[in-house]
Tab-separated table of C-alpha atoms in Angstrom:
chain	number	residue	atom	x	y	z
A	1	MET	CA	7.271	1.840	24.256
A	2	THR	CA	4.938	2.376	20.945
A	3	ARG	CA	2.668	5.894	21.390
A	4	SER	CA	0.052	5.295	19.464
A	5	LEU	CA	-2.184	8.142	18.631
A	6	VAL	CA	-5.861	8.209	17.769
A	7	ALA	CA	-7.412	11.047	16.744
A	8	THR	CA	-11.269	11.871	17.569
A	9	GLY	CA	-12.873	15.159	17.626
A	10	LYS	CA	-10.364	17.191	19.663
A	11	ALA	CA	-9.126	14.636	21.581
A	12	GLY	CA	-6.782	11.727	20.922
A	13	TRP	CA	-5.828	9.003	22.699
A	14	LEU	CA	-2.465	7.683	23.028
A	15	ARG	CA	-1.370	4.125	24.058
A	16	ILE	CA	1.797	3.731	26.089
A	17	ARG	CA	2.861	-0.327	24.842
A	18	ARG	CA	5.824	-1.951	26.527
A	19	GLY	CA	6.413	-4.572	24.607
A	20	ALA	CA	3.292	-6.952	23.855
A	21	ALA	CA	2.231	-6.352	27.625
A	22	MET	CA	1.587	-2.908	29.011
A	23	ASP	CA	-1.528	-1.175	27.610
A	24	VAL	CA	-2.006	2.197	29.516
A	25	ALA	CA	-4.644	4.396	28.036
A	26	VAL	CA	-4.240	8.339	29.174
A	27	CYS	CA	-7.092	10.786	27.392
A	28	LEU	CA	-5.427	13.859	26.059
A	29	VAL	CA	-7.445	17.164	25.082
A	30	MET	CA	-4.783	18.412	22.861
A	31	CYS	CA	-2.564	16.360	20.406
A	32	CYS	CA	0.829	15.087	22.316
A	33	ILE	CA	3.936	16.686	20.727
A	34	VAL	CA	6.459	14.745	19.235
A	35	THR	CA	9.861	16.752	18.737
A	36	GLY	CA	11.066	17.108	15.706
A	37	CYS	CA	11.514	19.777	13.139
A	38	ALA	CA	10.236	20.942	9.953
A	39	GLY	CA	12.071	20.134	6.185
A	40	SER	CA	11.909	22.593	3.095
A	41	GLY	CA	8.971	21.075	1.808
A	42	GLU	CA	11.118	21.377	-1.929
A	43	GLY	CA	10.826	17.164	-1.508
A	44	GLY	CA	13.789	14.522	0.122
A	45	ALA	CA	13.726	13.267	3.785
A	46	SER	CA	12.334	16.412	6.307
A	47	ASP	CA	14.531	17.302	9.275
A	48	ALA	CA	11.523	15.508	11.613
A	49	GLU	CA	12.527	12.432	9.331
A	50	MET	CA	16.156	12.875	9.841
A	51	GLU	CA	16.403	13.495	13.240
A	52	THR	CA	13.645	10.721	14.617
A	53	GLY	CA	13.244	8.104	11.597
A	54	PRO	CA	11.109	7.702	8.509
A	55	VAL	CA	7.133	7.171	8.181
A	56	LEU	CA	6.072	3.682	7.693
A	57	ALA	CA	2.790	2.545	6.433
A	58	ALA	CA	1.337	-1.126	6.534
A	59	GLU	CA	-0.176	-1.371	3.048
A	60	SER	CA	0.419	0.449	-0.360
A	61	PHE	CA	-3.165	1.531	-0.387
A	62	LEU	CA	-2.308	3.435	3.222
A	63	ALA	CA	0.614	4.674	1.709
A	64	ASP	CA	-0.760	6.745	-1.128
A	65	ILE	CA	-3.370	7.925	0.927
A	66	ALA	CA	-0.813	9.023	3.502
A	67	GLN	CA	1.698	10.594	0.893
A	68	ASN	CA	-1.517	12.720	-0.545
A	69	VAL	CA	-1.494	14.289	2.746
A	70	ALA	CA	2.562	14.224	3.078
A	71	GLY	CA	2.805	16.039	-0.287
A	72	ASN	CA	6.226	16.654	-0.651
A	73	ARG	CA	7.183	17.182	2.681
A	74	LEU	CA	7.934	13.819	3.722
A	75	THR	CA	8.400	10.541	2.364
A	76	ILE	CA	5.780	7.575	3.204
A	77	GLN	CA	7.245	4.036	2.952
A	78	THR	CA	5.204	0.597	2.704
A	79	LEU	CA	5.805	-2.167	4.700
A	80	LEU	CA	4.173	-4.846	3.269
A	81	PRO	CA	5.044	-5.611	-0.738
A	82	LEU	CA	2.876	-4.924	-3.353
A	83	GLY	CA	0.409	-7.490	-3.821
A	84	ALA	CA	0.444	-9.365	-0.085
A	85	ASP	CA	-2.365	-10.422	1.388
A	86	PRO	CA	-1.967	-8.732	4.966
A	87	HIS	CA	-4.783	-11.491	6.074
A	88	GLY	CA	-1.812	-14.003	5.969
A	89	PHE	CA	1.586	-11.577	6.165
A	90	GLU	CA	4.143	-12.977	8.231
A	91	PRO	CA	6.741	-10.170	9.052
A	92	THR	CA	10.650	-11.311	7.619
A	93	PRO	CA	13.488	-10.014	9.717
A	94	GLY	CA	14.008	-7.453	7.357
A	95	ASP	CA	10.281	-6.336	7.832
A	96	VAL	CA	11.108	-6.323	11.836
A	97	ARG	CA	14.237	-3.728	11.168
A	98	LYS	CA	11.787	-1.292	8.857
A	99	VAL	CA	9.568	-0.837	11.856
A	100	ALA	CA	12.162	-0.213	14.218
A	101	GLU	CA	13.944	2.083	12.516
A	102	ALA	CA	10.783	4.080	11.842
A	103	ALA	CA	9.271	7.150	13.698
A	104	VAL	CA	5.685	6.533	12.688
A	105	LEU	CA	4.178	3.423	11.988
A	106	ILE	CA	0.519	4.269	10.148
A	107	VAL	CA	-2.052	0.858	10.113
A	108	ASN	CA	-5.585	0.454	9.589
A	109	GLY	CA	-6.262	-0.581	12.525
A	110	ALA	CA	-9.380	-2.907	13.222
A	111	GLY	CA	-7.647	-6.168	14.301
A	112	PHE	CA	-6.690	-6.353	10.338
A	113	GLU	CA	-3.069	-6.483	10.920
A	114	ALA	CA	-3.218	-9.845	12.984
A	115	TYR	CA	0.279	-9.495	12.683
A	116	LEU	CA	1.196	-6.377	14.473
A	117	ASP	CA	1.858	-6.889	18.338
A	118	ASP	CA	4.400	-9.673	17.567
A	119	LEU	CA	5.875	-7.267	15.281
A	120	LEU	CA	5.955	-4.647	17.514
A	121	ALA	CA	7.116	-6.615	20.244
A	122	GLY	CA	10.367	-7.919	18.080
A	123	ALA	CA	11.269	-4.388	17.087
A	124	GLY	CA	10.650	-2.175	20.186
A	125	GLY	CA	11.890	0.557	20.335
A	126	ASP	CA	10.013	3.959	20.495
A	127	ARG	CA	7.454	5.484	17.809
A	128	MET	CA	3.736	6.715	16.953
A	129	LEU	CA	1.506	4.205	15.978
A	130	VAL	CA	-1.281	5.692	13.679
A	131	GLU	CA	-4.648	3.866	13.199
A	132	ALA	CA	-6.067	5.129	10.226
A	133	SER	CA	-9.664	3.867	10.880
A	134	ALA	CA	-9.830	4.979	14.282
A	135	GLY	CA	-13.120	6.370	14.631
A	136	LEU	CA	-15.203	4.250	12.341
A	137	LYS	CA	-17.848	1.568	13.508
A	138	PRO	CA	-16.825	-1.698	12.185
A	139	ARG	CA	-19.681	-3.887	11.004
A	140	SER	CA	-19.315	-7.909	12.749
A	141	GLY	CA	-19.759	-10.979	11.161
A	142	PRO	CA	-20.013	-13.984	12.558
A	143	GLY	CA	-17.110	-14.223	15.348
A	144	GLU	CA	-15.233	-11.062	13.547
A	145	ARG	CA	-15.192	-7.815	12.984
A	146	ASP	CA	-15.108	-6.233	9.419
A	147	PRO	CA	-11.675	-3.941	8.971
A	148	HIS	CA	-12.388	-3.146	5.348
A	149	PHE	CA	-13.282	0.777	5.564
A	150	TRP	CA	-11.404	1.908	3.447
A	151	LEU	CA	-13.187	0.156	0.140
A	152	ASP	CA	-15.770	3.061	1.085
A	153	PRO	CA	-14.193	6.013	-0.198
A	154	VAL	CA	-16.184	8.235	2.470
A	155	ASN	CA	-14.364	6.019	5.207
A	156	VAL	CA	-11.254	6.909	3.716
A	157	LYS	CA	-12.077	10.949	4.825
A	158	THR	CA	-11.722	9.723	8.498
A	159	TYR	CA	-8.621	7.915	7.362
A	160	VAL	CA	-7.269	11.711	6.000
A	161	GLU	CA	-7.907	13.324	8.946
A	162	ASN	CA	-6.139	10.686	11.706
A	163	ILE	CA	-3.265	10.761	9.228
A	164	ARG	CA	-3.275	14.696	9.148
A	165	ARG	CA	-3.422	14.940	12.831
A	166	ALA	CA	-0.261	12.289	13.372
A	167	LEU	CA	1.561	14.026	10.887
A	168	ALA	CA	1.223	17.736	12.407
A	169	THR	CA	2.291	16.002	15.284
A	170	PHE	CA	5.287	14.645	14.374
A	171	ASP	CA	5.604	17.550	12.332
A	172	PRO	CA	4.524	20.702	13.750
A	173	GLU	CA	5.763	22.968	11.336
A	174	GLY	CA	4.532	21.300	8.655
A	175	ALA	CA	0.962	21.524	10.038
A	176	ASP	CA	-0.592	23.937	7.615
A	177	GLU	CA	0.911	22.226	4.407
A	178	TYR	CA	-0.873	18.647	6.078
A	179	ALA	CA	-3.967	20.546	6.415
A	180	SER	CA	-3.793	21.924	2.830
A	181	ASN	CA	-3.011	18.948	1.122
A	182	ALA	CA	-5.455	16.894	3.328
A	183	ALA	CA	-8.651	19.288	2.245
A	184	THR	CA	-7.619	18.942	-1.147
A	185	TYR	CA	-7.771	14.941	-1.349
A	186	THR	CA	-10.738	14.924	0.651
A	187	LEU	CA	-12.266	16.871	-2.511
A	188	GLU	CA	-11.158	14.174	-4.558
A	189	LEU	CA	-12.252	11.658	-2.188
A	190	ASP	CA	-15.760	13.243	-2.566
A	191	GLN	CA	-15.523	13.638	-6.364
A	192	LEU	CA	-14.532	9.690	-6.881
A	193	ASP	CA	-17.601	8.707	-4.428
A	194	ALA	CA	-19.964	10.786	-6.779
A	195	TRP	CA	-18.474	9.216	-9.662
A	196	VAL	CA	-19.241	5.843	-8.325
A	197	LYS	CA	-22.450	6.518	-7.375
A	198	GLY	CA	-22.973	7.300	-10.785
A	199	GLN	CA	-21.356	4.304	-12.201
A	200	ILE	CA	-23.627	1.927	-9.996
A	201	GLN	CA	-26.912	3.929	-10.770
A	202	THR	CA	-26.641	2.283	-14.478
A	203	ILE	CA	-26.845	-0.962	-13.485
A	204	VAL	CA	-30.492	-2.149	-13.067
A	205	PRO	CA	-31.355	-2.469	-9.228
A	206	GLU	CA	-32.161	-6.462	-9.538
A	207	ARG	CA	-28.604	-6.796	-11.123
A	208	ARG	CA	-26.779	-4.780	-7.947
A	209	LEU	CA	-25.227	-7.983	-6.686
A	210	LEU	CA	-22.216	-9.029	-5.280
A	211	ILE	CA	-20.840	-12.729	-4.716
A	212	THR	CA	-16.923	-11.528	-3.892
A	213	ASN	CA	-13.839	-14.077	-2.526
A	214	HIS	CA	-13.967	-13.094	1.037
A	215	ASP	CA	-16.145	-10.107	2.708
A	216	SER	CA	-14.532	-7.174	1.936
A	217	PHE	CA	-17.153	-5.218	-0.001
A	218	SER	CA	-19.417	-4.926	2.630
A	219	TYR	CA	-18.785	-1.439	3.527
A	220	TYR	CA	-18.884	-0.664	-0.755
A	221	ALA	CA	-22.433	-2.313	-1.186
A	222	ASP	CA	-23.862	-0.153	1.993
A	223	ARG	CA	-22.387	3.111	0.234
A	224	TYR	CA	-23.614	2.311	-3.127
A	225	GLY	CA	-26.598	-0.203	-2.990
A	226	LEU	CA	-25.791	-3.189	-4.000
A	227	ARG	CA	-26.256	-6.382	-2.313
A	228	VAL	CA	-23.594	-9.057	-0.954
A	229	VAL	CA	-25.352	-12.071	-1.912
A	230	GLY	CA	-22.215	-14.052	-0.096
A	231	THR	CA	-18.827	-14.927	-0.287
A	232	VAL	CA	-16.512	-17.702	-1.923
A	233	LEU	CA	-14.533	-18.062	2.055
A	234	PRO	CA	-16.290	-17.610	5.225
A	235	GLY	CA	-16.014	-14.281	6.879
A	236	ALA	CA	-13.613	-10.982	6.527
A	237	SER	CA	-10.411	-13.192	6.165
A	238	THR	CA	-8.931	-15.327	3.520
A	239	GLY	CA	-7.492	-17.835	5.544
A	240	VAL	CA	-10.427	-20.045	6.592
A	241	ALA	CA	-11.816	-22.190	4.058
A	242	PRO	CA	-15.613	-22.717	3.474
A	243	SER	CA	-17.278	-25.879	4.513
A	244	ALA	CA	-19.469	-28.193	1.700
A	245	GLN	CA	-22.469	-26.996	3.887
A	246	GLN	CA	-21.383	-23.829	3.324
A	247	MET	CA	-20.391	-23.974	-0.468
A	248	THR	CA	-23.796	-25.700	-0.862
A	249	ARG	CA	-25.599	-22.778	0.905
A	250	LEU	CA	-23.813	-20.435	-1.306
A	251	ILE	CA	-24.409	-22.096	-4.600
A	252	THR	CA	-28.269	-22.198	-3.694
A	253	ASP	CA	-28.425	-18.245	-2.851
A	254	ILE	CA	-26.675	-17.556	-5.845
A	255	LYS	CA	-29.198	-19.297	-7.646
A	256	GLU	CA	-32.324	-17.738	-6.038
A	257	ALA	CA	-30.673	-14.385	-6.711
A	258	GLY	CA	-29.626	-14.814	-10.025
A	259	ALA	CA	-26.562	-13.222	-9.046
A	260	PRO	CA	-24.462	-13.089	-12.458
A	261	ALA	CA	-21.142	-12.642	-11.023
A	262	ILE	CA	-18.215	-13.851	-8.346
A	263	PHE	CA	-15.987	-11.332	-8.378
A	264	LEU	CA	-12.186	-12.109	-6.927
A	265	GLU	CA	-9.216	-9.912	-6.066
A	266	SER	CA	-6.078	-9.822	-7.851
A	267	GLY	CA	-4.179	-12.666	-6.780
A	268	ALA	CA	-6.794	-14.973	-5.449
A	269	ASN	CA	-7.175	-18.578	-5.937
A	270	SER	CA	-9.692	-19.089	-8.073
A	271	GLN	CA	-10.158	-23.069	-7.617
A	272	LEU	CA	-13.358	-22.797	-5.335
A	273	ALA	CA	-15.174	-19.623	-7.627
A	274	GLN	CA	-14.383	-22.151	-10.413
A	275	GLN	CA	-16.520	-24.856	-8.980
A	276	ILE	CA	-19.542	-22.342	-8.013
A	277	ALA	CA	-19.442	-21.037	-11.565
A	278	ARG	CA	-19.826	-24.416	-13.262
A	279	ASP	CA	-22.982	-25.119	-10.843
A	280	THR	CA	-24.688	-21.690	-10.788
A	281	GLY	CA	-23.667	-20.326	-14.572
A	282	ALA	CA	-21.784	-16.995	-12.707
A	283	ILE	CA	-19.328	-15.583	-14.802
A	284	ILE	CA	-15.846	-14.934	-12.960
A	285	VAL	CA	-14.357	-11.639	-12.683
A	286	THR	CA	-10.792	-11.304	-11.659
A	287	GLY	CA	-8.181	-9.002	-10.782
A	288	LEU	CA	-10.194	-6.758	-8.392
A	289	TYR	CA	-7.742	-4.465	-5.916
A	290	THR	CA	-8.882	-4.893	-2.286
A	291	HIS	CA	-5.760	-5.111	-0.140
A	292	SER	CA	-2.654	-3.941	-2.267
A	293	THR	CA	-2.438	-0.958	-4.810
A	294	SER	CA	-0.355	-2.004	-8.427
A	295	ASP	CA	2.864	-1.542	-9.333
A	296	PRO	CA	3.533	2.292	-10.853
A	297	ASP	CA	2.819	0.584	-13.938
A	298	GLY	CA	-0.094	-1.016	-13.245
A	299	ARG	CA	-4.401	-0.632	-13.203
A	300	ALA	CA	-4.151	0.680	-10.137
A	301	PRO	CA	-1.024	2.710	-8.912
A	302	THR	CA	-2.926	4.453	-6.347
A	303	TYR	CA	-5.899	3.776	-3.715
A	304	LEU	CA	-8.216	6.318	-6.041
A	305	ASP	CA	-7.125	4.108	-8.962
A	306	MET	CA	-8.155	1.393	-7.197
A	307	ILE	CA	-11.760	2.313	-6.455
A	308	ARG	CA	-12.018	3.484	-10.030
A	309	TYR	CA	-10.795	-0.151	-11.132
A	310	ASN	CA	-13.230	-1.866	-9.405
A	311	THR	CA	-16.063	-0.510	-10.073
A	312	ILE	CA	-15.212	-0.258	-13.864
A	313	ALA	CA	-15.322	-4.114	-13.390
A	314	ILE	CA	-18.313	-4.141	-11.181
A	315	VAL	CA	-20.225	-2.327	-13.392
A	316	GLY	CA	-19.188	-4.108	-16.605
A	317	ALA	CA	-20.216	-7.500	-15.442
A	318	LEU	CA	-23.254	-6.281	-13.511
A	319	ARG	CA	-24.748	-4.037	-16.471
């Protein structure tokens, strides 16, 4: 069975799931205790990892956030390969084995990992499932929720707190270290938030307009005073192509707003964007990081680097 810990306030929620069938919610006044001893804090696998299995994060940006909370005490592994699109991800037998061996699985939640139920059913076994976005209220679009909370660094402070509580439950003797690491990283998020605000302020208000590949930057736009004019692909997923009517409407909206640029994430197909650019005169900016960090030698090897890189690209195109 998979134990899902979602920490909100002083209480947590434990969902006991047997395969994909049973889902029983039990409210806990205190966090549940998962057996495990502390490691030395000097790096490498802790006793908790060696006795119960590794800590696994679904996406690379989540793994980086969690690693900042874990510090040297735990090593956070990543399920999806770098550059993978979680919206269309199909787990391999190797991925199922990774989850089967994991003691803790950290996911974004809010429906982002559409493959999750089938993956957990295939993996079987017993692990803690942590929804990093628990407690955040998702925006609603046509027929779907927007799960891209992490593109707003202030939302990531909630991720940090949920992950801290989960790791302290998994490895109670490391709780003080996790709390200290979380506080340090939260300060870095506050500093990043202030920096992004300052950068966006250099764009004249009438040019603070976004057109993106899909609806992934709405939380970022809300935080920093940008307006999303439209998206090339309708909705918060990359799996649905626009109709001819939707394309025509988007072109009209871009022309009316005077939006100067179309922003595509790394790995996105640019064919539709090129057609829109020809019809509107907007430039195309490629290579933004939404679902994945880059490789260690790339432009955005950490979550903080993702936001910095995206902001520099956006400001450079709109200013």
